Amino acid sequence: GAIDFDKIKKADFTEENMQVAKRDGYYIKYSKHNNNNRRISYKLFEDFTKYKPYLKLKKLDLPILFIHGTKDSLVNVDSSINTHKMCKNSKLIIIEDGQHLFTESQDNRNYVINETIDELGELAAFLASDEASYINNSIIRIDGGKRC
């Protein structure tokens, strides 16, 4: 899955939360999505501030593949949809009823593995080409290991 960096930056990576993480070693974030608490380490705050992955992802020209399940209990599928939309050159595959690690179905797991291998081949061809022409920006829905 992907992370909605803009939303996280505004909600979680505030100066106040960073000071709590610096003092305690972590900041506790409550997730309404899965009714769970998560610890965000001070190191993650530092890295997020230093490297600004949310800005770099927007500028990346390489092909990006996002695969996300609709029943992911850790990261909401909307995060992948929003991140996919902000990228120049990405494909999003949404696995219907897919969990975070796609453990619910061997068909879905096999599809994810095969699609990842195919995309790595596309990436290799992209990197080897003189003209980077791989632009997809498509969303594909999968149910039971098959395209809908």
mmCIF file with all atom_site columns, C-alpha atoms in Angstrom:
data_model
loop_
_atom_site.group_PDB
_atom_site.id
_atom_site.type_symbol
_atom_site.label_atom_id
_atom_site.label_alt_id
_atom_site.label_comp_id
_atom_site.label_asym_id
_atom_site.label_entity_id
_atom_site.label_seq_id
_atom_site.pdbx_PDB_ins_code
_atom_site.Cartn_x
_atom_site.Cartn_y
_atom_site.Cartn_z
_atom_site.occupancy
_atom_site.B_iso_or_equiv
_atom_site.pdbx_formal_charge
_atom_site.auth_seq_id
_atom_site.auth_comp_id
_atom_site.auth_asym_id
_atom_site.auth_atom_id
_atom_site.pdbx_PDB_model_num
ATOM 1   C CA . GLY A 1 1   ? 0.000   0.000   0.000   1.00 0.00 ? 1   GLY A CA 1
ATOM 2   C CA . ALA A 1 2   ? 0.812   3.629   -0.212  1.00 0.00 ? 2   ALA A CA 1
ATOM 3   C CA . ILE A 1 3   ? 0.755   6.476   2.170   1.00 0.00 ? 3   ILE A CA 1
ATOM 4   C CA . ASP A 1 4   ? -1.185  9.733   1.793   1.00 0.00 ? 4   ASP A CA 1
ATOM 5   C CA . PHE A 1 5   ? 1.828   11.909  2.630   1.00 0.00 ? 5   PHE A CA 1
ATOM 6   C CA . ASP A 1 6   ? 0.023   15.240  2.459   1.00 0.00 ? 6   ASP A CA 1
ATOM 7   C CA . LYS A 1 7   ? -2.628  14.097  4.929   1.00 0.00 ? 7   LYS A CA 1
ATOM 8   C CA . ILE A 1 8   ? -0.040  12.556  7.258   1.00 0.00 ? 8   ILE A CA 1
ATOM 9   C CA . LYS A 1 9   ? 2.174   15.617  7.089   1.00 0.00 ? 9   LYS A CA 1
ATOM 10  C CA . LYS A 1 10  ? -0.686  17.894  8.167   1.00 0.00 ? 10  LYS A CA 1
ATOM 11  C CA . ALA A 1 11  ? -2.168  15.565  10.788  1.00 0.00 ? 11  ALA A CA 1
ATOM 12  C CA . ASP A 1 12  ? 0.734   13.649  12.308  1.00 0.00 ? 12  ASP A CA 1
ATOM 13  C CA . PHE A 1 13  ? 4.054   15.249  11.475  1.00 0.00 ? 13  PHE A CA 1
ATOM 14  C CA . THR A 1 14  ? 3.421   18.438  13.391  1.00 0.00 ? 14  THR A CA 1
ATOM 15  C CA . GLU A 1 15  ? 6.059   20.191  15.468  1.00 0.00 ? 15  GLU A CA 1
ATOM 16  C CA . GLU A 1 16  ? 4.119   19.347  18.641  1.00 0.00 ? 16  GLU A CA 1
ATOM 17  C CA . ASN A 1 17  ? 3.991   15.628  17.834  1.00 0.00 ? 17  ASN A CA 1
ATOM 18  C CA . MET A 1 18  ? 7.665   15.663  16.872  1.00 0.00 ? 18  MET A CA 1
ATOM 19  C CA . GLN A 1 19  ? 8.549   17.153  20.267  1.00 0.00 ? 19  GLN A CA 1
ATOM 20  C CA . VAL A 1 20  ? 6.564   14.390  22.013  1.00 0.00 ? 20  VAL A CA 1
ATOM 21  C CA . ALA A 1 21  ? 8.471   11.793  19.962  1.00 0.00 ? 21  ALA A CA 1
ATOM 22  C CA . LYS A 1 22  ? 11.765  13.466  20.782  1.00 0.00 ? 22  LYS A CA 1
ATOM 23  C CA . ARG A 1 23  ? 10.943  13.492  24.494  1.00 0.00 ? 23  ARG A CA 1
ATOM 24  C CA . ASP A 1 24  ? 9.456   9.977   24.722  1.00 0.00 ? 24  ASP A CA 1
ATOM 25  C CA . GLY A 1 25  ? 11.197  8.277   21.800  1.00 0.00 ? 25  GLY A CA 1
ATOM 26  C CA . TYR A 1 26  ? 7.873   7.956   19.952  1.00 0.00 ? 26  TYR A CA 1
ATOM 27  C CA . TYR A 1 27  ? 4.492   9.567   19.390  1.00 0.00 ? 27  TYR A CA 1
ATOM 28  C CA . ILE A 1 28  ? 1.358   7.428   19.752  1.00 0.00 ? 28  ILE A CA 1
ATOM 29  C CA . LYS A 1 29  ? -1.008  7.754   16.800  1.00 0.00 ? 29  LYS A CA 1
ATOM 30  C CA . TYR A 1 30  ? -4.537  6.393   17.103  1.00 0.00 ? 30  TYR A CA 1
ATOM 31  C CA . SER A 1 31  ? -5.896  4.993   13.844  1.00 0.00 ? 31  SER A CA 1
ATOM 32  C CA . LYS A 1 32  ? -9.659  5.347   13.367  1.00 0.00 ? 32  LYS A CA 1
ATOM 33  C CA . HIS A 1 33  ? -9.339  3.097   10.312  1.00 0.00 ? 33  HIS A CA 1
ATOM 34  C CA . ASN A 1 34  ? -8.502  -0.012  12.349  1.00 0.00 ? 34  ASN A CA 1
ATOM 35  C CA . ASN A 1 35  ? -9.070  1.113   15.958  1.00 0.00 ? 35  ASN A CA 1
ATOM 36  C CA . ASN A 1 36  ? -5.426  0.643   16.746  1.00 0.00 ? 36  ASN A CA 1
ATOM 37  C CA . ASN A 1 37  ? -2.576  2.646   18.260  1.00 0.00 ? 37  ASN A CA 1
ATOM 38  C CA . ARG A 1 38  ? 0.723   2.970   16.415  1.00 0.00 ? 38  ARG A CA 1
ATOM 39  C CA . ARG A 1 39  ? 4.019   4.284   17.638  1.00 0.00 ? 39  ARG A CA 1
ATOM 40  C CA . ILE A 1 40  ? 5.747   6.756   15.352  1.00 0.00 ? 40  ILE A CA 1
ATOM 41  C CA . SER A 1 41  ? 9.420   6.895   16.270  1.00 0.00 ? 41  SER A CA 1
ATOM 42  C CA . TYR A 1 42  ? 11.417  10.076  16.531  1.00 0.00 ? 42  TYR A CA 1
ATOM 43  C CA . LYS A 1 43  ? 13.737  8.675   13.825  1.00 0.00 ? 43  LYS A CA 1
ATOM 44  C CA . LEU A 1 44  ? 10.772  8.491   11.432  1.00 0.00 ? 44  LEU A CA 1
ATOM 45  C CA . PHE A 1 45  ? 9.952   12.138  12.197  1.00 0.00 ? 45  PHE A CA 1
ATOM 46  C CA . GLU A 1 46  ? 13.575  13.060  11.456  1.00 0.00 ? 46  GLU A CA 1
ATOM 47  C CA . ASP A 1 47  ? 13.678  11.076  8.219   1.00 0.00 ? 47  ASP A CA 1
ATOM 48  C CA . PHE A 1 48  ? 10.286  12.388  7.070   1.00 0.00 ? 48  PHE A CA 1
ATOM 49  C CA . THR A 1 49  ? 11.444  15.960  7.667   1.00 0.00 ? 49  THR A CA 1
ATOM 50  C CA . LYS A 1 50  ? 14.915  15.454  6.183   1.00 0.00 ? 50  LYS A CA 1
ATOM 51  C CA . TYR A 1 51  ? 14.095  13.415  3.080   1.00 0.00 ? 51  TYR A CA 1
ATOM 52  C CA . LYS A 1 52  ? 10.557  14.672  2.325   1.00 0.00 ? 52  LYS A CA 1
ATOM 53  C CA . PRO A 1 53  ? 9.437   11.473  0.528   1.00 0.00 ? 53  PRO A CA 1
ATOM 54  C CA . TYR A 1 54  ? 6.075   13.034  -0.280  1.00 0.00 ? 54  TYR A CA 1
ATOM 55  C CA . LEU A 1 55  ? 7.804   15.624  -2.486  1.00 0.00 ? 55  LEU A CA 1
ATOM 56  C CA . LYS A 1 56  ? 10.170  13.152  -4.151  1.00 0.00 ? 56  LYS A CA 1
ATOM 57  C CA . LEU A 1 57  ? 7.381   10.724  -5.011  1.00 0.00 ? 57  LEU A CA 1
ATOM 58  C CA . LYS A 1 58  ? 5.500   13.470  -6.882  1.00 0.00 ? 58  LYS A CA 1
ATOM 59  C CA . LYS A 1 59  ? 8.576   14.193  -9.023  1.00 0.00 ? 59  LYS A CA 1
ATOM 60  C CA . LEU A 1 60  ? 9.602   10.601  -9.737  1.00 0.00 ? 60  LEU A CA 1
ATOM 61  C CA . ASP A 1 61  ? 9.557   9.748   -13.448 1.00 0.00 ? 61  ASP A CA 1
ATOM 62  C CA . LEU A 1 62  ? 10.104  6.005   -13.029 1.00 0.00 ? 62  LEU A CA 1
ATOM 63  C CA . PRO A 1 63  ? 7.107   3.700   -13.297 1.00 0.00 ? 63  PRO A CA 1
ATOM 64  C CA . ILE A 1 64  ? 5.484   3.058   -9.911  1.00 0.00 ? 64  ILE A CA 1
ATOM 65  C CA . LEU A 1 65  ? 3.227   0.123   -9.100  1.00 0.00 ? 65  LEU A CA 1
ATOM 66  C CA . PHE A 1 66  ? 0.794   0.313   -6.184  1.00 0.00 ? 66  PHE A CA 1
ATOM 67  C CA . ILE A 1 67  ? -1.106  -2.815  -5.147  1.00 0.00 ? 67  ILE A CA 1
ATOM 68  C CA . HIS A 1 68  ? -3.686  -2.434  -2.394  1.00 0.00 ? 68  HIS A CA 1
ATOM 69  C CA . GLY A 1 69  ? -6.434  -4.549  -0.882  1.00 0.00 ? 69  GLY A CA 1
ATOM 70  C CA . THR A 1 70  ? -9.875  -3.119  -0.123  1.00 0.00 ? 70  THR A CA 1
ATOM 71  C CA . LYS A 1 71  ? -9.883  -4.832  3.290   1.00 0.00 ? 71  LYS A CA 1
ATOM 72  C CA . ASP A 1 72  ? -6.405  -3.723  4.374   1.00 0.00 ? 72  ASP A CA 1
ATOM 73  C CA . SER A 1 73  ? -6.665  -3.205  8.140   1.00 0.00 ? 73  SER A CA 1
ATOM 74  C CA . LEU A 1 74  ? -3.401  -1.240  8.405   1.00 0.00 ? 74  LEU A CA 1
ATOM 75  C CA . VAL A 1 75  ? -3.608  1.281   5.560   1.00 0.00 ? 75  VAL A CA 1
ATOM 76  C CA . ASN A 1 76  ? -6.814  2.554   3.998   1.00 0.00 ? 76  ASN A CA 1
ATOM 77  C CA . VAL A 1 77  ? -7.076  1.921   0.240   1.00 0.00 ? 77  VAL A CA 1
ATOM 78  C CA . ASP A 1 78  ? -7.809  5.642   -0.233  1.00 0.00 ? 78  ASP A CA 1
ATOM 79  C CA . SER A 1 79  ? -4.163  6.293   0.647   1.00 0.00 ? 79  SER A CA 1
ATOM 80  C CA . SER A 1 80  ? -3.038  4.342   -2.404  1.00 0.00 ? 80  SER A CA 1
ATOM 81  C CA . ILE A 1 81  ? -5.675  5.952   -4.606  1.00 0.00 ? 81  ILE A CA 1
ATOM 82  C CA . ASN A 1 82  ? -4.622  9.453   -3.545  1.00 0.00 ? 82  ASN A CA 1
ATOM 83  C CA . THR A 1 83  ? -0.900  8.711   -3.838  1.00 0.00 ? 83  THR A CA 1
ATOM 84  C CA . HIS A 1 84  ? -1.420  7.115   -7.259  1.00 0.00 ? 84  HIS A CA 1
ATOM 85  C CA . LYS A 1 85  ? -3.260  10.234  -8.460  1.00 0.00 ? 85  LYS A CA 1
ATOM 86  C CA . MET A 1 86  ? -0.388  12.513  -7.450  1.00 0.00 ? 86  MET A CA 1
ATOM 87  C CA . CYS A 1 87  ? 2.237   10.456  -9.280  1.00 0.00 ? 87  CYS A CA 1
ATOM 88  C CA . LYS A 1 88  ? 3.186   11.120  -12.891 1.00 0.00 ? 88  LYS A CA 1
ATOM 89  C CA . ASN A 1 89  ? 3.750   7.556   -13.958 1.00 0.00 ? 89  ASN A CA 1
ATOM 90  C CA . SER A 1 90  ? 1.933   4.982   -11.867 1.00 0.00 ? 90  SER A CA 1
ATOM 91  C CA . LYS A 1 91  ? -0.413  2.034   -11.991 1.00 0.00 ? 91  LYS A CA 1
ATOM 92  C CA . LEU A 1 92  ? -2.728  1.087   -9.116  1.00 0.00 ? 92  LEU A CA 1
ATOM 93  C CA . ILE A 1 93  ? -4.103  -2.419  -8.732  1.00 0.00 ? 93  ILE A CA 1
ATOM 94  C CA . ILE A 1 94  ? -6.912  -2.729  -6.207  1.00 0.00 ? 94  ILE A CA 1
ATOM 95  C CA . ILE A 1 95  ? -7.524  -6.248  -4.905  1.00 0.00 ? 95  ILE A CA 1
ATOM 96  C CA . GLU A 1 96  ? -11.177 -6.663  -3.903  1.00 0.00 ? 96  GLU A CA 1
ATOM 97  C CA . ASP A 1 97  ? -11.406 -8.025  -0.332  1.00 0.00 ? 97  ASP A CA 1
ATOM 98  C CA . GLY A 1 98  ? -7.587  -8.036  -0.218  1.00 0.00 ? 98  GLY A CA 1
ATOM 99  C CA . GLN A 1 99  ? -5.939  -7.782  3.183   1.00 0.00 ? 99  GLN A CA 1
ATOM 100 C CA . HIS A 1 100 ? -2.653  -6.067  3.981   1.00 0.00 ? 100 HIS A CA 1
ATOM 101 C CA . LEU A 1 101 ? -0.435  -9.013  2.986   1.00 0.00 ? 101 LEU A CA 1
ATOM 102 C CA . PHE A 1 102 ? -2.982  -10.673 0.670   1.00 0.00 ? 102 PHE A CA 1
ATOM 103 C CA . THR A 1 103 ? -3.197  -13.719 2.957   1.00 0.00 ? 103 THR A CA 1
ATOM 104 C CA . GLU A 1 104 ? -6.930  -14.196 2.292   1.00 0.00 ? 104 GLU A CA 1
ATOM 105 C CA . SER A 1 105 ? -6.546  -15.848 -1.094  1.00 0.00 ? 105 SER A CA 1
ATOM 106 C CA . GLN A 1 106 ? -3.838  -17.808 -2.884  1.00 0.00 ? 106 GLN A CA 1
ATOM 107 C CA . ASP A 1 107 ? -5.273  -16.523 -6.180  1.00 0.00 ? 107 ASP A CA 1
ATOM 108 C CA . ASN A 1 108 ? -4.864  -12.908 -5.074  1.00 0.00 ? 108 ASN A CA 1
ATOM 109 C CA . ARG A 1 109 ? -1.370  -13.565 -3.721  1.00 0.00 ? 109 ARG A CA 1
ATOM 110 C CA . ASN A 1 110 ? -0.350  -15.238 -6.992  1.00 0.00 ? 110 ASN A CA 1
ATOM 111 C CA . TYR A 1 111 ? -1.803  -12.347 -8.985  1.00 0.00 ? 111 TYR A CA 1
ATOM 112 C CA . VAL A 1 112 ? 0.141   -9.818  -6.896  1.00 0.00 ? 112 VAL A CA 1
ATOM 113 C CA . ILE A 1 113 ? 3.382   -11.772 -7.340  1.00 0.00 ? 113 ILE A CA 1
ATOM 114 C CA . ASN A 1 114 ? 2.899   -12.191 -11.095 1.00 0.00 ? 114 ASN A CA 1
ATOM 115 C CA . GLU A 1 115 ? 1.900   -8.551  -11.614 1.00 0.00 ? 115 GLU A CA 1
ATOM 116 C CA . THR A 1 116 ? 4.948   -7.405  -9.631  1.00 0.00 ? 116 THR A CA 1
ATOM 117 C CA . ILE A 1 117 ? 7.226   -9.582  -11.769 1.00 0.00 ? 117 ILE A CA 1
ATOM 118 C CA . ASP A 1 118 ? 5.602   -8.225  -14.944 1.00 0.00 ? 118 ASP A CA 1
ATOM 119 C CA . GLU A 1 119 ? 6.043   -4.643  -13.742 1.00 0.00 ? 119 GLU A CA 1
ATOM 120 C CA . LEU A 1 120 ? 9.705   -5.284  -12.928 1.00 0.00 ? 120 LEU A CA 1
ATOM 121 C CA . GLY A 1 121 ? 10.102  -6.404  -16.550 1.00 0.00 ? 121 GLY A CA 1
ATOM 122 C CA . GLU A 1 122 ? 8.404   -3.186  -17.695 1.00 0.00 ? 122 GLU A CA 1
ATOM 123 C CA . LEU A 1 123 ? 10.715  -1.191  -15.428 1.00 0.00 ? 123 LEU A CA 1
ATOM 124 C CA . ALA A 1 124 ? 13.787  -2.943  -16.839 1.00 0.00 ? 124 ALA A CA 1
ATOM 125 C CA . ALA A 1 125 ? 12.615  -2.163  -20.386 1.00 0.00 ? 125 ALA A CA 1
ATOM 126 C CA . PHE A 1 126 ? 11.919  1.439   -19.364 1.00 0.00 ? 126 PHE A CA 1
ATOM 127 C CA . LEU A 1 127 ? 15.387  1.845   -17.889 1.00 0.00 ? 127 LEU A CA 1
ATOM 128 C CA . ALA A 1 128 ? 16.999  0.281   -20.969 1.00 0.00 ? 128 ALA A CA 1
ATOM 129 C CA . SER A 1 129 ? 15.088  2.404   -23.492 1.00 0.00 ? 129 SER A CA 1
ATOM 130 C CA . ASP A 1 130 ? 16.290  5.655   -25.006 1.00 0.00 ? 130 ASP A CA 1
ATOM 131 C CA . GLU A 1 131 ? 12.806  7.091   -24.805 1.00 0.00 ? 131 GLU A CA 1
ATOM 132 C CA . ALA A 1 132 ? 10.874  6.602   -21.566 1.00 0.00 ? 132 ALA A CA 1
ATOM 133 C CA . SER A 1 133 ? 7.430   5.905   -22.954 1.00 0.00 ? 133 SER A CA 1
ATOM 134 C CA . TYR A 1 134 ? 5.908   3.839   -20.141 1.00 0.00 ? 134 TYR A CA 1
ATOM 135 C CA . ILE A 1 135 ? 3.072   6.013   -18.856 1.00 0.00 ? 135 ILE A CA 1
ATOM 136 C CA . ASN A 1 136 ? 0.103   4.122   -17.542 1.00 0.00 ? 136 ASN A CA 1
ATOM 137 C CA . ASN A 1 137 ? -1.737  5.942   -14.753 1.00 0.00 ? 137 ASN A CA 1
ATOM 138 C CA . SER A 1 138 ? -4.412  3.273   -14.732 1.00 0.00 ? 138 SER A CA 1
ATOM 139 C CA . ILE A 1 139 ? -6.421  1.671   -11.950 1.00 0.00 ? 139 ILE A CA 1
ATOM 140 C CA . ILE A 1 140 ? -7.142  -2.036  -12.236 1.00 0.00 ? 140 ILE A CA 1
ATOM 141 C CA . ARG A 1 141 ? -9.602  -3.907  -9.997  1.00 0.00 ? 141 ARG A CA 1
ATOM 142 C CA . ILE A 1 142 ? -8.990  -7.568  -9.125  1.00 0.00 ? 142 ILE A CA 1
ATOM 143 C CA . ASP A 1 143 ? -11.489 -9.989  -7.601  1.00 0.00 ? 143 ASP A CA 1
ATOM 144 C CA . GLY A 1 144 ? -10.607 -13.628 -6.931  1.00 0.00 ? 144 GLY A CA 1
ATOM 145 C CA . GLY A 1 145 ? -7.287  -13.296 -8.742  1.00 0.00 ? 145 GLY A CA 1
ATOM 146 C CA . LYS A 1 146 ? -8.967  -12.026 -11.947 1.00 0.00 ? 146 LYS A CA 1
ATOM 147 C CA . ARG A 1 147 ? -9.448  -8.595  -13.468 1.00 0.00 ? 147 ARG A CA 1
ATOM 148 C CA . CYS A 1 148 ? -12.968 -7.189  -13.073 1.00 0.00 ? 148 CYS A CA 1
#
